[in-house]
Coordinates of C-alpha atoms in Angstrom, one line a residue:
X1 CA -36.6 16.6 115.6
X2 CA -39.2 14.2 116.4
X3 CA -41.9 14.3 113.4
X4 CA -44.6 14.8 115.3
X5 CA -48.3 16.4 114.9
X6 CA -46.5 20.2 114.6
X7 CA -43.9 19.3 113.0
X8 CA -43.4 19.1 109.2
X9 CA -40.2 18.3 107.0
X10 CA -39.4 19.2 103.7
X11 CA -37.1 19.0 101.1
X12 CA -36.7 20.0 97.5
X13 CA -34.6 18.4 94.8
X14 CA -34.1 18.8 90.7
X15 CA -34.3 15.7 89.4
X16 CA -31.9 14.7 87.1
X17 CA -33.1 12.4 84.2
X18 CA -36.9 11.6 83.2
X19 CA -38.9 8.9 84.4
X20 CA -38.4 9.9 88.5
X21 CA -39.9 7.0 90.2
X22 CA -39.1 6.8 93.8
X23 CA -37.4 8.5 96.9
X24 CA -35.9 6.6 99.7
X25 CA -35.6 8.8 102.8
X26 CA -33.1 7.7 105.4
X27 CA -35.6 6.8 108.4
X28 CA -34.9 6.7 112.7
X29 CA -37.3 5.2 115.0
X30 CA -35.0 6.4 118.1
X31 CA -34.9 1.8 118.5
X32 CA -38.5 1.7 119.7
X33 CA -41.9 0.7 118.0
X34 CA -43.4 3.7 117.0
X35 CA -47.4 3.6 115.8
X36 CA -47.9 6.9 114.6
X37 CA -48.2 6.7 110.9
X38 CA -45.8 8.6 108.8
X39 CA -47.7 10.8 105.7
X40 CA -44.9 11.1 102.6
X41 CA -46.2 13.7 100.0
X42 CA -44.3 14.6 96.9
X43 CA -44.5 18.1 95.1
X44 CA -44.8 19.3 91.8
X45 CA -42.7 23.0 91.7
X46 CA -46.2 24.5 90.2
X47 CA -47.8 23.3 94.5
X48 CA -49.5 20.1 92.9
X49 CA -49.6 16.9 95.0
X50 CA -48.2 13.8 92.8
X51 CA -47.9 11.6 95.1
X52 CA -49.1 11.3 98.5
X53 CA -49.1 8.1 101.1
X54 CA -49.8 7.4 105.1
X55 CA -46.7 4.7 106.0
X56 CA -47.6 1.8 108.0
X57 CA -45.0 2.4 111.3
X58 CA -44.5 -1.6 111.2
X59 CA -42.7 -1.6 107.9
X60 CA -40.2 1.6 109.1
X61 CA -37.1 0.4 109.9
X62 CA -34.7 2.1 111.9
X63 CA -31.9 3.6 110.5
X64 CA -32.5 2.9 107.0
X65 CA -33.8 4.0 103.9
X66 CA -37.4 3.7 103.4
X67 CA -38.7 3.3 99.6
X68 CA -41.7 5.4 98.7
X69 CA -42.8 4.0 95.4
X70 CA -44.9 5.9 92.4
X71 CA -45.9 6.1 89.1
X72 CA -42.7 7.2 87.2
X73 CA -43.4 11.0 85.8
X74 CA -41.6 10.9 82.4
X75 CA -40.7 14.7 81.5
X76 CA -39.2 15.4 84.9
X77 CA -35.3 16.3 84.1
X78 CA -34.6 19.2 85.2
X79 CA -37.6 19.7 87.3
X80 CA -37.9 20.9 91.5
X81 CA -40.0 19.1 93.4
X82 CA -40.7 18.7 97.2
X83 CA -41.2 15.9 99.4
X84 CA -42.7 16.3 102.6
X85 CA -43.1 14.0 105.9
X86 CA -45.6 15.1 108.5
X87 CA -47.4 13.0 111.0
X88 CA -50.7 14.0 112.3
X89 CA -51.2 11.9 114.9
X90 CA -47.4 11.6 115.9
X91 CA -46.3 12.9 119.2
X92 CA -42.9 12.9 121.6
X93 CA -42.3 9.5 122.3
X94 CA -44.1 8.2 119.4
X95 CA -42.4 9.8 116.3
X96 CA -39.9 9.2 113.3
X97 CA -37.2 11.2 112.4
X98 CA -35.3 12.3 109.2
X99 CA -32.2 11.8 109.3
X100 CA -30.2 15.2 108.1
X101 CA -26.5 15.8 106.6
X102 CA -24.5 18.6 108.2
X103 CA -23.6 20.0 105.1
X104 CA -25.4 22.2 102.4
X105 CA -24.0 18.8 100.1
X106 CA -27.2 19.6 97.9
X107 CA -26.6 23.5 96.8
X108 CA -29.9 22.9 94.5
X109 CA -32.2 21.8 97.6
X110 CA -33.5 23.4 100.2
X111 CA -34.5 21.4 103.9
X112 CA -37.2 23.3 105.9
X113 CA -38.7 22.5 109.0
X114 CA -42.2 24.0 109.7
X115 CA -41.4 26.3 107.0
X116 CA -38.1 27.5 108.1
X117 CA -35.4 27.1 106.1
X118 CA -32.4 24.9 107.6
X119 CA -29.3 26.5 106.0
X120 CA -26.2 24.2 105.8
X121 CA -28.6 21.0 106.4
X122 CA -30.2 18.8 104.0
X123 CA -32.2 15.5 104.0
X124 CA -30.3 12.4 103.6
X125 CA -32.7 10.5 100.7
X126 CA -31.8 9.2 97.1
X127 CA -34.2 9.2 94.5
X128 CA -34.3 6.7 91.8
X129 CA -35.3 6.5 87.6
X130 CA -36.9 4.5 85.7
X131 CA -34.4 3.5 83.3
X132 CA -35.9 -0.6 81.8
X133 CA -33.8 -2.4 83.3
X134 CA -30.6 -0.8 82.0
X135 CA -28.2 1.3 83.9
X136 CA -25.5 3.8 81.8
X137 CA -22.3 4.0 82.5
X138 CA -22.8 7.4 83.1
X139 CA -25.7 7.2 85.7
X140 CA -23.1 4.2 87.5
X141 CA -20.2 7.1 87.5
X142 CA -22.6 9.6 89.3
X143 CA -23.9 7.6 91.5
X144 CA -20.6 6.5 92.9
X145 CA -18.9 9.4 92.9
X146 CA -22.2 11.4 94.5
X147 CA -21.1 13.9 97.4
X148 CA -17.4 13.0 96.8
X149 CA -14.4 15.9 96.4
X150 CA -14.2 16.8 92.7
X151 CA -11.1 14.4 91.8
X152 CA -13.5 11.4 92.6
X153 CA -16.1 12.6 90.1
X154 CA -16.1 11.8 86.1
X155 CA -12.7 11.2 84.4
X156 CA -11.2 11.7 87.8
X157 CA -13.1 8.4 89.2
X158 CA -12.0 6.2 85.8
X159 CA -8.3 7.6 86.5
X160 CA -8.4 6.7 90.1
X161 CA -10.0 3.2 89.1
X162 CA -7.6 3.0 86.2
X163 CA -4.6 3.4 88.4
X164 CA -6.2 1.1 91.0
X165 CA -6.4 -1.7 88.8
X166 CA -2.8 -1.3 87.1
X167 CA -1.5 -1.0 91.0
X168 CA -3.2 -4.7 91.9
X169 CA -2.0 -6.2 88.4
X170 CA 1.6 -5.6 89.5
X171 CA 1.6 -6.4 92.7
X172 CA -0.3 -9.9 91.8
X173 CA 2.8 -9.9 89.1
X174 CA 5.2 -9.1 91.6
X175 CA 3.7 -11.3 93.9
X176 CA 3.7 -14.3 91.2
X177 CA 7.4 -13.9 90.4
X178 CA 8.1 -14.1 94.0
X179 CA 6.1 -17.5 94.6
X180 CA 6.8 -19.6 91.5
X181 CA 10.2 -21.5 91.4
X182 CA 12.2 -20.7 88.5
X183 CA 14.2 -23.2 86.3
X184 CA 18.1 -23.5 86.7

């Protein structure tokens, strides 16, 4: 629904490495200029407010992901937290929306909506770490492979890429031999 004054969206997640430094919410502005500021708050489990910022409706942009940005929290693998988005001063015809999956694609989260729990829906965000400047191998492998069947995932994903790769080698080969005259 429209985020509007009585209406308030929420999502938890388990972060997966230290140094959680951003979530990027996938944003609708329903293509008009909306003006009611959008409030982003993020959760500790233990009900403490990290994070919390009111969203200049200008710089939402619609259907897209929007960046909320904070101080990177270093122990917080394996943590749940909660974002929120609210609006106080939003109303029908002047509101953003969330966009949500039709799937329960994140078993570990939970979307609610004024409270009640939206089974077999979640938010579509991403959240990002902090990592210097230097991506693993590992974090590039789940990342590509995120909300993909299991034979797309890990060993199955290098496999598939393997046999990709040996696949457009031969036909280049084959393709070579075919196109280059050969001495008599």
């Amino acid at each position: 629904p429209e985020i509007t004054s009585n209406v308030e969206v929420a999502q938890t997640f388990v972060a997966s490495d230290n140094d959680l430094t951003e979530v990027q919410v996938f944003l609708g502005t329903y293509i008009r200029e909306n003006t009611a500021p959008l409030v982003f708050t993020l959760i500790s489990s233990t009900g403490i407010d990290l994070y919390e910022t009111t969203v200049d409706p200008k710089t939402i942009i619609d259907n897209s992901y929007h960046p909320f940005i904070f101080d990177r929290i270093p122990d917080s693998r394996g943590q749940m937290y909660q974002i929120t988005l609210s609006s106080p001063l939003g109303e029908l015809g002047n509101a953003f929306t969330a966009w949500t999956s039709s799937c329960d694609c994140y078993p570990a989260g939970e979307l609610s909506i004024n409270s009640t729990p939206q089974p077999d829906k979640e938010l579509v965000m991403r959240v990002t770490y902090h990592h210097d400047g230097v991506v693993t191998w590992r974090e590039l492998l789940d990342r590509m492979s995120q909300y993909k069947p299991l034979i797309f995932k890990g060993v199955g994903l290098v496999m598939l890429a393997m046999l990709s790769m040996a696949f457009a080698l031969g036909a280049l080969g084959a393709f070579t031999l075919a196109v280059v005259p050969r001495a008599e």
